Amino acid sequence: METFKILQNYFQQLPIELKLVWVLSAVLTVLAIIFTVYLKFLRNTLREKDVLSVKYQHKYESELLSYLFEESDEGELSNSQNEFIKTIQSKCDNKFKRKIIVETLLKLKNEVSGEIEIAIQNLYLKSNLKEHAYQQLKSKNWCIVANGIKELAQFKVKEAYPEVKKLIKYPKKEVRKEVELYLVSLFHFEGLDFLNNLKINLSEWDQIELLEELKNFDNQEIPDITLWLNSKNDSVVSFSLKLAKIYNKYETVETLLELLNHKNQKIRIQVIDVLTHLQVLDAKEILKNNFKKSSEEEQIAIFKMLENIYEPNDEAFIVENSTHKNFEIQYLALKILKSINEKTFNKLASESNYYNNNVVLKFVQNN
Amino acid sequence: MNTTTINIIIQIIHYLFFTYAFLAIFSYIFLSLISASETIDYFKKNSFVNYKKILSSNIAPSISIIAPAYNENLNIVDNVRSLLSNHYANYDVIIVNDGSKDNSLELLIKAYDLVKTNYLINPQLKTQPLRKGVFKSTNPAFEKLIVVDKENGGKADALNMGLNISNSKYVACIDVDCLLLEDALQKMVKPFLEATKKKVVATGGVIRIANNSIIKDGKLMKINLPKKLIERAQILEYLRSFLLGRMAWSRLNGLLVISGAFGMFDKKIAIDIGGYDTSTVGEDMEIIVRMRRQLEEQNVNYKVAYIPDPLCWTEAPDNYKIFISQRNRWTRGTIEVLRKHRKIAFNYKYRNLGLLSYPYWLIFERFAPVIEVIGIIYFGILIALREVKWDYALAFFILAYLFTFLLSLGAIYSEELTYHQYKKKKTGFKLILISLLEPFILHPFILYAAVRGNLDYFFNKKKKWGKMTRKGMGNINK
């Protein structure tokens, strides 16, 4: 008590700035103690949560397996199966348990196919899980909305289409992406119709995700993509060029040739790449004529095309560019020239002073 | 000068120190808050990412991992195995043996069935010449591997050789002694691919300390807290730096450094700006500053991204001698880079770079040790003159100490709530303990190394990298 009084008197006679420092130190000390103690609690909670999560996963997994493999009358569920559905329904309000149930269903769904997969899907529809996912779509939190869409896509709930489609212009990118994936994973190429009026850019990442999703289907009959190739949205054009390449859309060649004049250089380069893949010889002459007006990146793309579809009548053009200042173009030109006409290549190599000590020439000569 | 004038001067000095300390504290709080917000945002967004799709996609962009190696025979075979086991469809691994005097090359040749091959190198960046040449494996299992043996030219020179060799769109430059997690490339390439408004030119990742962790066949099996205090203190320091510092600078688009241990670049841009600078020991910071400087001058809308996932694990110095040598080099690197690009400082034409990032680095990184040393000397003079007001000194010391402790706690919380890597019981207590000790067991050595770095920079120009002896990650604890 005496010490406290001494401290109190000492504190009272201190100048204001020093008082402030001590008050601040006291506050920080209290915070430090609280955070130190809470850290122990937090670490324990995280550990317990991990343990609990594994425990419930095992529990639900074995119950689910019993449900799936239980013998029952044709089309009718047994009492224990109905009991299991009721159990799931009752757990749906608990966020933690619901998350584990959904994860367990998904895990098994991804491991099986056929009737069992359909049974898991039916279980999802019969329990309250689907209703919860619908509820999530109405949330004001983008994260919950995106999660709801993702879940509906994973369990192939096609009936949610009107609700999900409404969200295609959602302000948050992540939600829009989930909508796109929902549409494509459930409605395949037809789901791509959101591209018709897409104003926002599709990132390269989104495009890869969509293309990978499309690969999963048996029916690889792709609809007409001309509308998307002519889109004002460059990312849609880029995406449809990828479609043209992957699905060998020869019928789009005319549109592709028009796209060689696109205002965006990246698109022009991508078009050359697609035309190379489709081996469109007509494109070669157009590109050769425009070669000097093209950017260096386009010129490289043109030579990559020639590397794939060169013909003897390209020789003059190749020779003309065999001393190009760009390393890659020079290499490709010499390589193609050697393949088209080795005599001309050797003659050029021995005559021209330009090639003296040239690493590119030596490399092409030796390989 | 009369007594009043001296008193006024002393008062001014006090206020200058006070203002500096206040601004430093304020900046740390500000950056921590931004980091917290950015981390939460990252986690929310990342929960919807399906990395498996990019993993299997054959249209995913190509990446070259470039790893310079100099006398790394202790670990090189295992480390290359770790690099080759990355989960990504379209990548290769370029090991640049930078004139090693040991048997690194022979070990690689034997382990990976390498044979010399004809390889056309586009000499876009000037480097030291090849020594024994370029090697590729005859074994299809190692078809992604390219080993280049060249004359010694330093790390930057070796990285430039890697840039010349690479045919990929992106390059991941890493230290060969680092251990990459299998999903590292998928995660690092994502910022480049998801950007639609700004062009992402580089991505940096978190570096974590693997001392005492269990590593088998180039894979991280179990994460342990190291036993030595110096190693533990560095873990805390890295957590603070990466989780609280760089995350915030990423949000502010003001990152000035991507750790040389692991960073990814748009190769075309890296080459267009001239590659790595071979004349500095801070080549990792220099390339980012130069990149940003040139892009600002060209008015390009760009971003240097950063991801907080613990993807790259490295060996930290386990003794003070090596630690001081490392920090000495970092200090010299920072001085060299900031001096070289001083045009940026407080220059509004460089926007955030000139008005925020550069000034922050100059004032709170470059000058911090200098100011601290001046403060200590000044305090010593005051003691000698019996002018110290001990009640003030004690109060401010306690306040500074508590703040440092709380900041470290913030970093620990950030780790626990995100990646929770140190799961073992009692680790929390050990981390708290090290937070309390770190100002005494690590900070004085950082300060000493920084002072030595300053002196070496100005008076010992010949000093370059200094020696970094490694035990090898599998052997750290032996």
Tab-separated table of N, CA and C in Angstrom, chain B residues 330-427:
chain	number	residue	atom	x	y	z
B	330	TRP	N	23.542	-7.376	-47.006
B	330	TRP	CA	22.220	-6.778	-47.258
B	330	TRP	C	22.302	-5.252	-47.127
B	331	THR	N	23.022	-4.795	-46.110
B	331	THR	CA	23.144	-3.343	-45.899
B	331	THR	C	23.832	-2.697	-47.093
B	332	ARG	N	24.956	-3.304	-47.518
B	332	ARG	CA	25.679	-2.724	-48.657
B	332	ARG	C	24.803	-2.733	-49.912
B	333	GLY	N	24.046	-3.806	-50.077
B	333	GLY	CA	23.146	-3.906	-51.224
B	333	GLY	C	22.127	-2.770	-51.214
B	334	THR	N	21.535	-2.541	-50.048
B	334	THR	CA	20.522	-1.476	-49.935
B	334	THR	C	21.143	-0.111	-50.261
B	335	ILE	N	22.331	0.138	-49.710
B	335	ILE	CA	22.975	1.439	-49.963
B	335	ILE	C	23.259	1.598	-51.460
B	336	GLU	N	23.814	0.556	-52.050
B	336	GLU	CA	24.169	0.627	-53.479
B	336	GLU	C	22.943	0.926	-54.334
B	337	VAL	N	21.863	0.201	-54.054
B	337	VAL	CA	20.660	0.354	-54.889
B	337	VAL	C	20.050	1.749	-54.701
B	338	LEU	N	19.943	2.165	-53.445
B	338	LEU	CA	19.321	3.470	-53.201
B	338	LEU	C	20.176	4.604	-53.788
B	339	ARG	N	21.473	4.448	-53.719
B	339	ARG	CA	22.349	5.485	-54.298
B	339	ARG	C	22.232	5.493	-55.814
B	340	LYS	N	22.230	4.300	-56.380
B	340	LYS	CA	22.176	4.198	-57.847
B	340	LYS	C	20.888	4.827	-58.399
B	341	HIS	N	19.802	4.647	-57.649
B	341	HIS	CA	18.508	5.143	-58.151
B	341	HIS	C	18.030	6.352	-57.349
B	342	ARG	N	18.960	7.190	-56.917
B	342	ARG	CA	18.575	8.332	-56.064
B	342	ARG	C	17.689	9.330	-56.800
B	343	LYS	N	17.689	9.245	-58.134
B	343	LYS	CA	16.839	10.153	-58.921
B	343	LYS	C	15.352	9.997	-58.542
B	344	ILE	N	15.019	8.795	-58.090
B	344	ILE	CA	13.615	8.505	-57.767
B	344	ILE	C	13.162	9.248	-56.510
B	345	ALA	N	14.107	9.455	-55.598
B	345	ALA	CA	13.757	9.950	-54.255
B	345	ALA	C	12.930	11.232	-54.269
B	346	PHE	N	11.796	11.178	-53.631
B	346	PHE	CA	10.890	12.322	-53.454
B	346	PHE	C	10.510	12.969	-54.790
B	347	ASN	N	10.551	12.167	-55.851
B	347	ASN	CA	10.258	12.681	-57.183
B	347	ASN	C	8.815	12.296	-57.535
B	348	TYR	N	7.960	13.304	-57.662
B	348	TYR	CA	6.536	13.034	-57.872
B	348	TYR	C	6.261	12.312	-59.190
B	349	LYS	N	7.206	12.442	-60.136
B	349	LYS	CA	7.005	11.779	-61.438
B	349	LYS	C	6.937	10.261	-61.282
B	350	TYR	N	7.552	9.750	-60.204
B	350	TYR	CA	7.557	8.296	-59.986
B	350	TYR	C	6.426	7.856	-59.057
B	351	ARG	N	5.498	8.741	-58.849
B	351	ARG	CA	4.292	8.448	-58.042
B	351	ARG	C	4.615	7.736	-56.731
B	352	ASN	N	3.937	6.635	-56.438
B	352	ASN	CA	4.136	5.899	-55.176
B	352	ASN	C	5.593	5.523	-54.941
B	353	LEU	N	6.253	5.182	-56.033
B	353	LEU	CA	7.645	4.744	-55.928
B	353	LEU	C	8.524	5.883	-55.401
B	354	GLY	N	8.320	7.061	-55.942
B	354	GLY	CA	9.160	8.196	-55.561
B	354	GLY	C	8.736	8.875	-54.276
B	355	LEU	N	7.441	8.823	-53.994
B	355	LEU	CA	6.939	9.577	-52.841
B	355	LEU	C	6.673	8.721	-51.616
B	356	LEU	N	6.642	7.399	-51.795
B	356	LEU	CA	6.318	6.540	-50.644
B	356	LEU	C	7.373	5.448	-50.416
B	357	SER	N	7.523	4.548	-51.394
B	357	SER	CA	8.414	3.394	-51.189
B	357	SER	C	9.862	3.818	-50.992
B	358	TYR	N	10.368	4.589	-51.941
B	358	TYR	CA	11.777	4.973	-51.850
B	358	TYR	C	12.055	5.761	-50.573
B	359	PRO	N	11.262	6.803	-50.278
B	359	PRO	CA	11.535	7.547	-49.031
B	359	PRO	C	11.472	6.645	-47.797
B	360	TYR	N	10.516	5.713	-47.782
B	360	TYR	CA	10.420	4.824	-46.624
B	360	TYR	C	11.702	4.017	-46.477
B	361	TRP	N	12.164	3.434	-47.563
B	361	TRP	CA	13.391	2.618	-47.500
B	361	TRP	C	14.586	3.473	-47.097
B	362	LEU	N	14.615	4.667	-47.642
B	362	LEU	CA	15.748	5.554	-47.332
B	362	LEU	C	15.743	5.921	-45.847
B	363	ILE	N	14.583	6.309	-45.356
B	363	ILE	CA	14.526	6.840	-43.985
B	363	ILE	C	14.492	5.723	-42.945
B	364	PHE	N	13.678	4.697	-43.194
B	364	PHE	CA	13.488	3.685	-42.137
B	364	PHE	C	14.274	2.391	-42.350
B	365	GLU	N	14.925	2.236	-43.484
B	365	GLU	CA	15.774	1.050	-43.675
B	365	GLU	C	17.233	1.496	-43.790
B	366	ARG	N	17.492	2.395	-44.724
B	366	ARG	CA	18.880	2.819	-44.959
B	366	ARG	C	19.420	3.598	-43.754
B	367	PHE	N	18.680	4.567	-43.277
B	367	PHE	CA	19.203	5.433	-42.216
B	367	PHE	C	18.921	4.935	-40.797
B	368	ALA	N	18.043	3.949	-40.670
B	368	ALA	CA	17.676	3.502	-39.314
B	368	ALA	C	18.893	3.124	-38.466
B	369	PRO	N	19.804	2.268	-38.961
B	369	PRO	CA	20.953	1.931	-38.114
B	369	PRO	C	21.855	3.128	-37.843
B	370	VAL	N	21.969	4.001	-38.820
B	370	VAL	CA	22.824	5.189	-38.641
B	370	VAL	C	22.250	6.053	-37.526
B	371	ILE	N	20.956	6.272	-37.602
B	371	ILE	CA	20.304	7.112	-36.589
B	371	ILE	C	20.375	6.443	-35.215
B	372	GLU	N	20.215	5.136	-35.217
B	372	GLU	CA	20.283	4.421	-33.935
B	372	GLU	C	21.668	4.549	-33.302
B	373	VAL	N	22.691	4.417	-34.131
B	373	VAL	CA	24.066	4.528	-33.606
B	373	VAL	C	24.322	5.951	-33.103
B	374	ILE	N	23.857	6.923	-33.890
B	374	ILE	CA	24.021	8.325	-33.437
B	374	ILE	C	23.316	8.496	-32.094
B	375	GLY	N	22.123	7.916	-31.994
B	375	GLY	CA	21.359	8.000	-30.745
B	375	GLY	C	22.125	7.398	-29.574
B	376	ILE	N	22.743	6.237	-29.838
B	376	ILE	CA	23.493	5.571	-28.756
B	376	ILE	C	24.694	6.426	-28.336
B	377	ILE	N	25.396	6.963	-29.335
B	377	ILE	CA	26.569	7.811	-29.018
B	377	ILE	C	26.113	9.049	-28.233
B	378	TYR	N	25.047	9.627	-28.720
B	378	TYR	CA	24.513	10.827	-28.068
B	378	TYR	C	24.107	10.519	-26.621
B	379	PHE	N	23.487	9.370	-26.458
B	379	PHE	CA	23.081	8.954	-25.106
B	379	PHE	C	24.317	8.783	-24.216
B	380	GLY	N	25.377	8.202	-24.793
B	380	GLY	CA	26.634	8.031	-24.051
B	380	GLY	C	27.198	9.375	-23.620
B	381	ILE	N	27.141	10.337	-24.540
B	381	ILE	CA	27.658	11.684	-24.205
B	381	ILE	C	26.838	12.289	-23.063
B	382	LEU	N	25.520	12.124	-23.174
B	382	LEU	CA	24.660	12.669	-22.112
B	382	LEU	C	24.974	12.026	-20.756
B	383	ILE	N	25.256	10.717	-20.789
B	383	ILE	CA	25.609	10.034	-19.531
B	383	ILE	C	26.898	10.634	-18.980
B	384	ALA	N	27.882	10.809	-19.896
B	384	ALA	CA	29.176	11.350	-19.460
B	384	ALA	C	29.005	12.752	-18.883
B	385	LEU	N	28.102	13.497	-19.481
B	385	LEU	CA	27.874	14.878	-19.012
B	385	LEU	C	26.869	14.933	-17.854
B	386	ARG	N	26.407	13.768	-17.444
B	386	ARG	CA	25.393	13.650	-16.390
B	386	ARG	C	24.144	14.479	-16.734
B	387	GLU	N	23.783	14.422	-17.992
B	387	GLU	CA	22.620	15.188	-18.452
B	387	GLU	C	21.404	14.284	-18.715
B	388	VAL	N	21.540	13.018	-18.395
B	388	VAL	CA	20.431	12.097	-18.693
B	388	VAL	C	19.318	12.261	-17.667
B	389	LYS	N	18.103	12.404	-18.181
B	389	LYS	CA	16.951	12.387	-17.269
B	389	LYS	C	16.492	10.933	-17.238
B	390	TRP	N	16.888	10.241	-16.202
B	390	TRP	CA	16.703	8.798	-16.185
B	390	TRP	C	15.231	8.385	-16.181
B	391	ASP	N	14.378	9.189	-15.575
B	391	ASP	CA	12.958	8.812	-15.583
B	391	ASP	C	12.397	8.825	-17.007
B	392	TYR	N	12.850	9.790	-17.812
B	392	TYR	CA	12.430	9.859	-19.216
B	392	TYR	C	13.003	8.671	-19.988
B	393	ALA	N	14.306	8.475	-19.768
B	393	ALA	CA	14.991	7.408	-20.523
B	393	ALA	C	14.332	6.058	-20.257
B	394	LEU	N	14.079	5.776	-18.986
B	394	LEU	CA	13.485	4.490	-18.615
B	394	LEU	C	12.080	4.332	-19.223
B	395	ALA	N	11.297	5.412	-19.102
B	395	ALA	CA	9.915	5.346	-19.612
B	395	ALA	C	9.888	5.092	-21.108
B	396	PHE	N	10.729	5.790	-21.858
B	396	PHE	CA	10.732	5.618	-23.313
B	396	PHE	C	11.294	4.259	-23.714
B	397	PHE	N	12.295	3.793	-22.939
B	397	PHE	CA	12.861	2.482	-23.242
B	397	PHE	C	11.787	1.396	-23.083
B	398	ILE	N	11.055	1.480	-21.973
B	398	ILE	CA	10.001	0.473	-21.728
B	398	ILE	C	8.930	0.533	-22.821
B	399	LEU	N	8.570	1.753	-23.181
B	399	LEU	CA	7.547	1.908	-24.217
B	399	LEU	C	8.007	1.279	-25.545
B	400	ALA	N	9.265	1.579	-25.909
B	400	ALA	CA	9.795	1.040	-27.171
B	400	ALA	C	9.841	-0.493	-27.118
B	401	TYR	N	10.256	-1.004	-25.981
B	401	TYR	CA	10.366	-2.457	-25.827
B	401	TYR	C	8.988	-3.124	-25.946
B	402	LEU	N	8.003	-2.526	-25.267
B	402	LEU	CA	6.644	-3.089	-25.311
B	402	LEU	C	6.080	-3.059	-26.731
B	403	PHE	N	6.369	-1.968	-27.417
B	403	PHE	CA	5.868	-1.854	-28.783
B	403	PHE	C	6.484	-2.942	-29.669
B	404	THR	N	7.803	-3.134	-29.516
B	404	THR	CA	8.483	-4.171	-30.305
B	404	THR	C	7.883	-5.542	-30.008
B	405	PHE	N	7.649	-5.795	-28.740
B	405	PHE	CA	7.080	-7.078	-28.341
B	405	PHE	C	5.691	-7.272	-28.969
B	406	LEU	N	4.876	-6.215	-28.896
B	406	LEU	CA	3.519	-6.328	-29.452
B	406	LEU	C	3.544	-6.524	-30.969
B	407	LEU	N	4.484	-5.873	-31.614
B	407	LEU	CA	4.604	-6.036	-33.067
B	407	LEU	C	4.950	-7.498	-33.405
B	408	SER	N	5.867	-8.057	-32.628
B	408	SER	CA	6.220	-9.470	-32.837
B	408	SER	C	5.010	-10.360	-32.572
B	409	LEU	N	4.256	-10.025	-31.530
B	409	LEU	CA	3.032	-10.787	-31.236
B	409	LEU	C	2.065	-10.724	-32.420
B	410	GLY	N	1.985	-9.537	-33.014
B	410	GLY	CA	1.122	-9.352	-34.191
B	410	GLY	C	1.532	-10.309	-35.297
B	411	ALA	N	2.843	-10.434	-35.501
B	411	ALA	CA	3.342	-11.340	-36.553
B	411	ALA	C	3.005	-12.792	-36.206
B	412	ILE	N	3.143	-13.139	-34.933
B	412	ILE	CA	2.827	-14.518	-34.519
B	412	ILE	C	1.341	-14.801	-34.732
B	413	TYR	N	0.495	-13.845	-34.349
B	413	TYR	CA	-0.942	-14.015	-34.563
B	413	TYR	C	-1.264	-14.179	-36.047
B	414	SER	N	-0.594	-13.361	-36.852
B	414	SER	CA	-0.821	-13.436	-38.290
B	414	SER	C	-0.494	-14.846	-38.798
B	415	GLU	N	0.615	-15.388	-38.303
B	415	GLU	CA	1.017	-16.744	-38.702
B	415	GLU	C	0.002	-17.789	-38.208
B	416	GLU	N	-0.400	-17.648	-36.941
B	416	GLU	CA	-1.316	-18.647	-36.365
B	416	GLU	C	-2.666	-18.652	-37.077
B	417	LEU	N	-3.151	-17.464	-37.394
B	417	LEU	CA	-4.484	-17.380	-38.000
B	417	LEU	C	-4.481	-17.684	-39.493
B	418	THR	N	-3.303	-17.780	-40.073
B	418	THR	CA	-3.263	-18.061	-41.508
B	418	THR	C	-2.718	-19.462	-41.780
B	419	TYR	N	-1.414	-19.620	-41.613
B	419	TYR	CA	-0.818	-20.893	-42.038
B	419	TYR	C	-0.590	-21.877	-40.886
B	420	HIS	N	-0.480	-21.364	-39.676
B	420	HIS	CA	-0.361	-22.202	-38.486
B	420	HIS	C	0.645	-23.340	-38.731
B	421	GLN	N	1.859	-22.952	-39.079
B	421	GLN	CA	2.872	-23.934	-39.469
B	421	GLN	C	3.531	-24.635	-38.273
B	422	TYR	N	3.636	-23.924	-37.158
B	422	TYR	CA	4.326	-24.507	-36.003
B	422	TYR	C	3.285	-25.086	-35.048
B	423	LYS	N	2.891	-26.318	-35.345
B	423	LYS	CA	1.736	-26.888	-34.655
B	423	LYS	C	2.073	-27.525	-33.309
B	424	LYS	N	3.341	-27.857	-33.084
B	424	LYS	CA	3.721	-28.589	-31.878
B	424	LYS	C	3.344	-27.826	-30.619
B	425	LYS	N	3.020	-28.573	-29.576
B	425	LYS	CA	2.695	-27.943	-28.290
B	425	LYS	C	3.919	-27.204	-27.755
B	426	LYS	N	3.670	-26.158	-26.999
B	426	LYS	CA	4.696	-25.318	-26.376
B	426	LYS	C	5.439	-24.415	-27.371
B	427	THR	N	5.172	-24.566	-28.680
B	427	THR	CA	5.850	-23.692	-29.639
B	427	THR	C	5.396	-22.244	-29.452
